[in-house]
CSV table of C-alpha atoms and ligand atoms in Angstrom, one decimal:
chain,number,residue,atom,x,y,z
W,1,MET,CA,-14.3,-22.7,-2.8
W,2,LYS,CA,-15.5,-22.1,0.7
W,3,LYS,CA,-14.5,-18.6,1.4
W,4,ILE,CA,-13.7,-15.6,-0.9
W,5,GLY,CA,-12.7,-12.0,-0.5
W,6,VAL,CA,-13.7,-8.9,-2.5
W,7,LEU,CA,-11.9,-5.6,-2.8
W,8,THR,CA,-12.0,-2.4,-4.8
W,9,SER,CA,-8.7,-0.7,-5.7
W,10,GLY,CA,-7.3,2.3,-7.6
W,11,GLY,CA,-9.7,5.1,-8.7
W,12,ASP,CA,-13.2,4.4,-7.5
W,13,SER,CA,-16.0,4.4,-10.1
W,14,PRO,CA,-19.8,4.5,-10.1
W,15,GLY,CA,-21.1,1.0,-10.3
W,16,MET,CA,-18.4,-0.6,-8.1
W,17,ASN,CA,-21.0,-0.9,-5.3
W,18,ALA,CA,-23.3,-2.8,-7.7
W,19,ALA,CA,-20.4,-5.2,-8.4
W,20,ILE,CA,-19.6,-5.7,-4.7
W,21,ARG,CA,-23.3,-6.4,-4.0
W,22,ALA,CA,-23.4,-8.9,-6.8
W,23,VAL,CA,-20.2,-10.7,-5.6
W,24,VAL,CA,-21.5,-10.9,-2.0
W,25,ARG,CA,-25.0,-12.0,-2.8
W,26,SER,CA,-24.0,-14.6,-5.4
W,27,ALA,CA,-21.3,-16.0,-3.1
W,28,ILE,CA,-23.9,-16.4,-0.3
W,29,TYR,CA,-26.4,-17.8,-2.9
W,30,HIS,CA,-23.8,-20.5,-3.6
W,31,ASN,CA,-23.1,-21.1,0.2
W,32,ILE,CA,-19.7,-19.5,0.0
W,33,GLU,CA,-18.5,-17.2,2.8
W,34,VAL,CA,-17.4,-13.8,1.7
W,35,MET,CA,-15.1,-11.2,3.3
W,36,GLY,CA,-15.2,-7.5,2.3
W,37,VAL,CA,-11.6,-6.2,2.3
W,38,ASN,CA,-11.4,-2.5,3.1
W,39,ARG,CA,-9.2,0.0,1.2
W,40,GLY,CA,-8.0,-2.3,-1.6
W,41,PHE,CA,-4.7,-4.0,-1.3
W,42,GLN,CA,-3.9,-1.9,1.7
W,43,GLY,CA,-6.7,-3.7,3.6
W,44,LEU,CA,-5.1,-7.1,2.7
W,45,ILE,CA,-1.8,-6.0,4.2
W,46,ASP,CA,-3.5,-4.7,7.3
W,47,GLY,CA,-5.8,-7.7,7.6
W,48,ASP,CA,-8.7,-5.1,7.5
W,49,MET,CA,-11.6,-7.2,6.4
W,50,THR,CA,-15.1,-8.1,7.6
W,51,GLN,CA,-17.5,-10.9,7.1
W,52,MET,CA,-20.3,-9.9,4.7
W,53,GLU,CA,-23.9,-10.9,4.9
W,54,ALA,CA,-26.6,-10.4,2.3
W,55,SER,CA,-27.8,-7.4,4.3
W,56,SER,CA,-24.3,-5.8,4.4
W,57,VAL,CA,-24.8,-4.8,0.8
W,58,GLY,CA,-28.3,-3.6,1.1
W,59,ASP,CA,-29.1,0.0,-0.1
W,60,ILE,CA,-25.8,0.4,-2.0
W,61,ILE,CA,-26.7,-0.4,-5.7
W,62,HIS,CA,-27.7,3.2,-6.3
W,63,LYS,CA,-24.7,4.8,-4.7
W,64,GLY,CA,-21.5,6.1,-6.3
W,65,GLY,CA,-18.0,5.5,-4.8
W,66,THR,CA,-17.3,2.2,-3.1
W,67,MET,CA,-18.6,1.0,0.3
W,68,LEU,CA,-15.3,-1.0,0.8
W,69,LYS,CA,-13.2,2.2,0.2
W,70,SER,CA,-10.2,2.2,-2.1
W,71,SER,CA,-6.6,3.1,-2.1
W,72,ARG,CA,-3.4,3.3,-4.1
W,73,CYS,CA,-1.1,1.1,-2.1
W,74,GLU,CA,2.7,1.4,-2.8
W,75,GLU,CA,3.6,-1.3,-0.3
W,76,PHE,CA,1.7,-3.9,-2.3
W,77,LYS,CA,4.0,-3.3,-5.2
W,78,THR,CA,6.8,-4.8,-3.2
W,79,LEU,CA,7.3,-8.5,-2.7
W,80,GLU,CA,7.4,-8.0,1.1
W,81,GLY,CA,4.1,-6.3,1.0
W,82,ARG,CA,2.5,-9.0,-1.1
W,83,LYS,CA,3.9,-11.7,1.2
W,84,ILE,CA,2.2,-10.0,4.1
W,85,ALA,CA,-1.1,-9.8,2.1
W,86,MET,CA,-0.8,-13.5,1.2
W,87,LYS,CA,-0.3,-14.4,4.9
W,88,LYS,CA,-3.4,-12.4,5.9
W,89,LEU,CA,-5.4,-14.2,3.2
W,90,GLN,CA,-4.2,-17.6,4.5
W,91,GLU,CA,-4.9,-16.7,8.1
W,92,ASN,CA,-8.5,-15.8,7.1
W,93,ASN,CA,-8.8,-19.1,5.1
W,94,ILE,CA,-9.6,-17.1,2.0
W,95,ASP,CA,-9.2,-19.2,-1.2
W,96,GLY,CA,-10.5,-16.9,-3.8
W,97,LEU,CA,-10.4,-13.1,-4.4
W,98,VAL,CA,-12.3,-10.7,-6.6
W,99,VAL,CA,-10.4,-7.5,-7.5
W,100,ILE,CA,-12.5,-4.6,-8.8
W,101,GLY,CA,-10.3,-1.9,-10.4
W,102,GLY,CA,-8.2,-0.8,-13.3
W,103,ASP,CA,-5.0,-2.0,-15.0
W,104,GLY,CA,-2.8,-1.4,-11.9
W,105,SER,CA,-5.2,-3.4,-9.8
W,106,PHE,CA,-5.2,-6.2,-12.4
W,107,GLN,CA,-1.4,-6.3,-12.1
W,108,GLY,CA,-1.8,-6.7,-8.4
W,109,ALA,CA,-4.4,-9.5,-8.9
W,110,ARG,CA,-2.0,-11.3,-11.2
W,111,GLU,CA,0.8,-11.2,-8.6
W,112,LEU,CA,-1.5,-12.8,-6.1
W,113,SER,CA,-2.6,-15.4,-8.5
W,114,ASN,CA,1.0,-16.3,-9.2
W,115,MET,CA,1.5,-16.7,-5.4
W,116,GLY,CA,-1.3,-19.2,-5.3
W,117,ILE,CA,-4.6,-17.4,-4.5
W,118,LYS,CA,-7.3,-17.7,-7.1
W,119,THR,CA,-8.1,-14.3,-8.4
W,120,ILE,CA,-10.6,-12.8,-10.8
W,121,GLY,CA,-10.5,-9.1,-12.0
W,122,ILE,CA,-13.6,-6.9,-12.7
W,123,PRO,CA,-12.9,-3.7,-14.7
W,124,GLY,CA,-13.9,-0.7,-12.7
W,125,THR,CA,-12.7,2.7,-13.8
W,126,ILE,CA,-14.2,5.8,-15.4
W,127,ASP,CA,-11.3,5.9,-17.9
W,128,ASN,CA,-12.4,3.1,-20.1
W,129,ASP,CA,-8.7,2.5,-20.8
W,130,LEU,CA,-8.8,-1.3,-20.7
W,131,ALA,CA,-8.6,-2.2,-24.3
W,132,TYR,CA,-9.7,-5.9,-24.0
W,133,THR,CA,-13.3,-4.8,-23.0
W,134,ASP,CA,-15.8,-2.5,-24.7
W,135,TYR,CA,-16.7,-0.9,-21.4
W,136,THR,CA,-15.5,-0.6,-17.9
W,137,ILE,CA,-17.8,-0.1,-14.9
W,138,GLY,CA,-18.3,3.7,-14.3
W,139,PHE,CA,-17.5,5.0,-17.8
W,140,ASP,CA,-21.1,5.4,-18.8
W,141,THR,CA,-22.0,7.3,-15.6
W,142,ALA,CA,-18.9,9.6,-16.0
W,143,VAL,CA,-19.9,10.4,-19.6
W,144,ASN,CA,-23.3,11.4,-18.5
W,145,THR,CA,-21.9,13.5,-15.6
W,146,VAL,CA,-19.6,15.3,-18.0
W,147,LEU,CA,-22.6,15.9,-20.3
W,148,GLU,CA,-24.6,17.5,-17.5
W,149,ALA,CA,-21.6,19.9,-16.9
W,150,ILE,CA,-21.4,20.7,-20.7
W,151,SER,CA,-25.0,21.7,-20.8
W,152,LYS,CA,-24.6,24.1,-17.9
W,153,ILE,CA,-21.4,25.5,-19.3
W,154,ARG,CA,-22.9,25.9,-22.7
W,155,ASP,CA,-25.7,28.1,-21.3
W,156,THR,CA,-23.3,30.7,-19.9
W,157,SER,CA,-20.8,30.3,-22.8
W,158,THR,CA,-23.6,31.1,-25.3
W,159,SER,CA,-24.8,34.1,-23.2
W,160,HIS,CA,-21.3,35.6,-23.2
W,161,GLU,CA,-20.3,34.3,-26.6
W,162,LYS,CA,-17.2,32.7,-25.2
W,163,ALA,CA,-15.1,29.7,-26.0
W,164,THR,CA,-14.8,27.3,-23.1
W,165,ILE,CA,-12.3,24.6,-22.5
W,166,ILE,CA,-13.5,21.7,-20.4
W,167,GLU,CA,-10.8,19.4,-19.1
W,168,VAL,CA,-11.9,15.9,-18.3
W,169,MET,CA,-10.1,12.9,-16.8
W,170,GLY,CA,-9.2,9.6,-18.5
W,171,ARG,CA,-5.4,9.4,-17.9
W,172,ASN,CA,-3.9,8.6,-21.3
W,173,CYS,CA,-7.2,7.5,-22.8
W,174,GLY,CA,-9.4,10.0,-24.7
W,175,ASP,CA,-12.7,7.9,-24.5
W,176,LEU,CA,-14.3,10.1,-21.8
W,177,ALA,CA,-13.6,13.3,-23.8
W,178,LEU,CA,-14.6,11.7,-27.1
W,179,HIS,CA,-17.9,10.3,-26.0
W,180,ALA,CA,-19.0,13.2,-23.8
W,181,GLY,CA,-17.8,15.6,-26.6
W,182,ILE,CA,-19.9,13.9,-29.3
W,183,ALA,CA,-22.9,13.6,-27.1
W,184,GLY,CA,-22.5,17.2,-25.8
W,185,GLY,CA,-22.1,18.7,-29.3
W,186,ALA,CA,-18.5,19.9,-28.7
W,187,GLU,CA,-16.9,21.8,-31.5
W,188,ILE,CA,-13.4,20.6,-30.7
W,189,ILE,CA,-12.3,17.4,-29.0
W,190,ILE,CA,-8.6,17.0,-28.1
W,191,THR,CA,-7.4,13.6,-27.0
W,192,PRO,CA,-3.9,12.0,-26.7
W,193,GLU,CA,-4.8,9.5,-29.5
W,194,ARG,CA,-5.8,12.3,-31.9
W,195,PRO,CA,-3.9,15.5,-31.1
W,196,VAL,CA,-5.2,18.7,-32.6
W,197,ASP,CA,-2.6,21.5,-33.3
W,198,MET,CA,-3.1,25.1,-32.4
W,199,ASP,CA,-3.6,26.2,-36.0
W,200,GLU,CA,-6.4,23.7,-36.4
W,201,ILE,CA,-8.1,25.0,-33.1
W,202,ILE,CA,-7.8,28.7,-34.1
W,203,LYS,CA,-9.1,28.0,-37.6
W,204,LYS,CA,-12.1,26.2,-36.2
W,205,LEU,CA,-12.8,29.0,-33.7
W,206,ASN,CA,-12.6,31.6,-36.5
W,207,ASP,CA,-14.6,29.7,-39.0
W,208,GLY,CA,-17.3,29.2,-36.4
W,209,LYS,CA,-17.4,32.8,-35.5
W,210,LYS,CA,-17.8,33.8,-39.1
W,211,ARG,CA,-20.8,31.4,-39.4
W,212,GLY,CA,-22.4,33.1,-36.3
W,213,LYS,CA,-21.7,30.5,-33.7
W,214,LEU,CA,-22.4,31.9,-30.2
W,215,HIS,CA,-20.2,29.5,-28.3
W,216,HIS,CA,-17.4,27.0,-28.7
W,217,ILE,CA,-17.0,24.0,-26.4
W,218,ILE,CA,-13.5,22.5,-26.4
W,219,LEU,CA,-13.3,19.1,-24.7
W,220,LEU,CA,-9.8,18.4,-23.6
W,221,ALA,CA,-8.7,15.0,-22.3
W,222,GLU,CA,-6.3,15.4,-19.3
W,223,GLY,CA,-3.7,13.2,-21.2
W,224,SER,CA,-3.4,16.0,-23.8
W,225,GLY,CA,-2.5,18.7,-21.4
W,226,SER,CA,-4.1,21.1,-19.0
W,227,ALA,CA,-7.0,23.5,-19.6
W,228,SER,CA,-4.8,26.3,-18.0
W,229,ASN,CA,-2.1,25.9,-20.6
W,230,LEU,CA,-4.5,25.7,-23.5
W,231,LYS,CA,-6.2,28.9,-22.2
W,232,ASN,CA,-2.9,30.7,-22.0
W,233,GLN,CA,-1.9,29.5,-25.5
W,234,LEU,CA,-5.1,30.7,-27.0
W,235,ALA,CA,-4.7,34.1,-25.4
W,236,ASN,CA,-1.1,34.5,-26.4
W,237,GLU,CA,-1.2,33.0,-29.9
W,238,ALA,CA,-4.7,34.1,-31.1
W,239,GLY,CA,-5.9,36.7,-28.7
W,240,VAL,CA,-8.8,34.5,-27.7
W,241,ASP,CA,-10.2,35.1,-24.3
W,242,ALA,CA,-11.4,31.6,-23.4
W,243,ARG,CA,-12.8,30.3,-20.1
W,244,LYS,CA,-11.7,27.0,-18.6
W,245,THR,CA,-13.3,24.4,-16.3
W,246,THR,CA,-11.5,21.4,-14.9
W,247,LEU,CA,-14.2,18.9,-13.8
W,248,GLY,CA,-12.0,16.8,-11.5
W,249,PHE,CA,-13.6,14.5,-9.0
W,250,ILE,CA,-17.1,15.5,-10.0
W,251,GLN,CA,-16.7,13.0,-12.8
W,252,ARG,CA,-15.9,10.2,-10.5
W,253,GLY,CA,-18.8,10.5,-8.1
W,254,GLY,CA,-22.6,10.4,-8.5
W,255,ASP,CA,-25.3,7.8,-8.7
W,256,PRO,CA,-24.4,5.1,-11.2
W,257,SER,CA,-26.4,4.9,-14.5
W,258,SER,CA,-28.6,1.8,-15.1
W,259,PHE,CA,-25.9,0.6,-17.6
W,260,ASP,CA,-23.2,0.6,-14.9
W,261,ARG,CA,-25.4,-1.0,-12.3
W,262,ILE,CA,-26.3,-3.8,-14.7
W,263,LEU,CA,-22.7,-4.2,-15.9
W,264,GLY,CA,-21.5,-4.3,-12.3
W,265,SER,CA,-24.2,-6.8,-11.3
W,266,LYS,CA,-23.5,-9.1,-14.3
W,267,MET,CA,-19.7,-9.1,-13.8
W,268,GLY,CA,-20.0,-9.6,-10.0
W,269,VAL,CA,-22.1,-12.7,-10.5
W,270,LYS,CA,-19.8,-14.0,-13.2
W,271,SER,CA,-16.7,-13.6,-11.0
W,272,VAL,CA,-18.1,-15.9,-8.4
W,273,GLU,CA,-19.1,-18.5,-11.0
W,274,LEU,CA,-15.5,-18.4,-12.4
W,275,LEU,CA,-14.0,-18.9,-8.9
W,276,ILE,CA,-16.4,-21.9,-8.3
W,277,GLU,CA,-15.2,-23.3,-11.7
W,278,GLY,CA,-11.7,-23.1,-10.4
W,279,GLU,CA,-10.6,-20.3,-12.7
W,280,THR,CA,-7.8,-17.9,-11.6
W,281,ASN,CA,-5.7,-15.1,-13.1
W,282,LYS,CA,-8.7,-14.0,-15.3
W,283,VAL,CA,-10.5,-10.8,-16.0
W,284,ILE,CA,-14.1,-10.4,-17.1
W,285,GLY,CA,-15.0,-8.1,-20.0
W,286,ILE,CA,-17.9,-7.3,-22.3
W,287,LYS,CA,-17.8,-7.4,-26.1
W,288,ASP,CA,-20.8,-6.8,-28.3
W,289,ASN,CA,-23.0,-7.0,-25.2
W,290,HIS,CA,-21.7,-10.5,-24.2
W,291,LEU,CA,-19.7,-11.2,-21.1
W,292,PHE,CA,-16.4,-13.1,-21.6
W,293,TYR,CA,-13.2,-13.8,-19.6
W,294,MET,CA,-9.6,-14.0,-20.5
W,295,ASN,CA,-6.1,-14.2,-19.0
W,296,ILE,CA,-5.0,-11.1,-17.1
W,297,THR,CA,-1.6,-10.7,-18.9
W,298,GLU,CA,-3.2,-11.2,-22.3
W,299,SER,CA,-5.9,-8.6,-21.5
W,300,LEU,CA,-3.2,-6.1,-20.5
W,301,GLU,CA,-1.4,-6.6,-23.8
W,302,VAL,CA,-4.4,-5.7,-26.0
W,303,ASN,CA,-3.8,-2.4,-27.7
W,304,LYS,CA,-6.5,0.2,-27.3
W,305,GLU,CA,-7.8,1.3,-30.7
W,306,PHE,CA,-9.1,4.9,-30.9
W,307,ASP,CA,-12.6,5.2,-32.4
W,308,ASN,CA,-11.7,7.2,-35.4
W,309,ASP,CA,-15.2,6.9,-36.9
W,310,LEU,CA,-16.7,8.5,-33.8
W,311,PHE,CA,-14.1,11.2,-33.8
W,312,ARG,CA,-14.8,12.0,-37.5
W,313,LEU,CA,-18.4,12.9,-36.4
W,314,THR,CA,-17.1,16.1,-34.8
W,315,GLU,CA,-15.7,17.2,-38.1
W,316,ILE,CA,-19.1,16.7,-39.8
W,317,LEU,CA,-21.4,17.8,-37.0
W,318,SER,CA,-19.7,20.8,-35.6
W,319,ILE,CA,-19.8,22.9,-38.9
H,401,ADP,P1,-6.0,1.4,-11.3
H,401,ADP,O1,-6.3,0.0,-10.8
H,401,ADP,O2,-7.3,2.2,-11.3
H,401,ADP,O3,-5.3,1.4,-12.6
H,401,ADP,P2,-3.5,2.1,-9.9
H,401,ADP,O4,-2.7,2.1,-11.1
H,401,ADP,O5,-3.3,3.2,-8.9
H,401,ADP,O6,-5.1,2.2,-10.2
H,401,ADP,O7,-3.4,0.7,-9.2
H,401,ADP,C1,-4.1,0.4,-8.0
H,401,ADP,C2,-3.2,-0.4,-7.1
H,401,ADP,O8,-2.8,-1.6,-7.7
H,401,ADP,C3,-1.8,0.2,-6.7
H,401,ADP,O9,-1.9,1.2,-5.8
H,401,ADP,C4,-1.0,-0.9,-6.2
H,401,ADP,O10,-1.4,-1.3,-4.9
H,401,ADP,C5,-1.5,-2.1,-7.2
H,401,ADP,N1,-0.6,-2.2,-8.3
H,401,ADP,C6,-0.4,-1.4,-9.3
H,401,ADP,N2,0.5,-1.9,-10.1
H,401,ADP,C7,1.0,-3.0,-9.5
H,401,ADP,C8,2.1,-3.9,-9.9
H,401,ADP,N3,2.8,-3.8,-11.0
H,401,ADP,N4,2.3,-5.0,-9.0
H,401,ADP,C9,1.5,-5.1,-7.9
H,401,ADP,N5,0.5,-4.3,-7.5
H,401,ADP,C10,0.3,-3.2,-8.3
H,402,F6P,O1,-8.2,6.3,-13.0
H,402,F6P,C1,-9.2,7.1,-12.6
H,402,F6P,C2,-8.7,8.5,-12.5
H,402,F6P,O2,-9.8,9.3,-12.0
H,402,F6P,C3,-8.1,9.2,-13.7
H,402,F6P,O3,-9.0,9.6,-14.6
H,402,F6P,C4,-7.2,10.3,-13.1
H,402,F6P,O4,-6.1,10.6,-13.9
H,402,F6P,C5,-6.8,9.7,-11.8
H,402,F6P,O5,-7.7,8.6,-11.5
H,402,F6P,C6,-6.8,10.6,-10.6
H,402,F6P,O6,-6.2,10.0,-9.6
H,402,F6P,P1,-6.3,10.5,-8.0
H,402,F6P,O7,-7.5,9.9,-7.5
H,402,F6P,O8,-5.1,9.9,-7.4
H,402,F6P,O9,-6.3,12.0,-8.1
């Protein structure tokens, strides 16, 4: 392995910069040249890449987003697009590639591996929707960002004795809503894995009111519907005048937590070691606080199990 590339793809997540920094510095540590590919797979197709030095990744470990930029690249999903990308990799004498992203990006990495370039995937997404690993880079920071928002919303919700619906991201995965909801003391958490029907929500709101609760925080995962719809439903079906907040991109930005910086650093270093060992078509994960790696296809076939024990805590703690 003489020269490798690194790229970030799909939704950016806090801690991606720490992973880029770790890939670049550990490659240089092992006397391997490293190219930073801009805008994910789009940058491969465009041949948009630059030689990285140790100093290129100075002052980024504490920053959210990704210094290499990211994209969702439709062209790369076509064989023609991937052939152009392969050609650009060969022209630049790149024999290994680290792809930092989510499940879509991993599928792209697998295609490149099948075409002959050694690839290693690092899980970077705020969604925590990759079942094979306990955590993805960016999830912890996003949970804390949502928590901060809950605290502020709670102040005003309590003052006006209102129910507030907070819609969070996560695609089809409810982890962000569940973890932030538990930590933020939400009364109701609605996720795709554990739908809550309208009767259940209304009962909870009424019971809480009777007990003198001054506010109700409803955490809604985007995969379960929109805050606007739920607000209208509550008004029409129960006469409840709820407020709603959709957190949007606020959840994806911000300085990464120490957890995400450390996770990104560990995985970045490991990815270079795996390339040196000649591994390809692998993704890195963390289980019970230990790093491991496995085949990309197998990783994507693991079924995500919802943490029912954690969910049950809302039933007990929000009385
Ligand atoms: P994430 O990686 O966060 O899940 P996306 O699903 O948008 O984000 O995927 C990121 C990019 O990965 C896509 O824009 C596309 O370029 C590439 N990609 C996704 N799926 C495939 C696929 N089946 N084959 C090849 N490339 C893919
Ligand atoms: O995968 C990360 C994520 O932020 C999801 O939570 C969300 O559904 C999606 O990306 C939003 O995508 P976009 O950046 O294209 O709006």
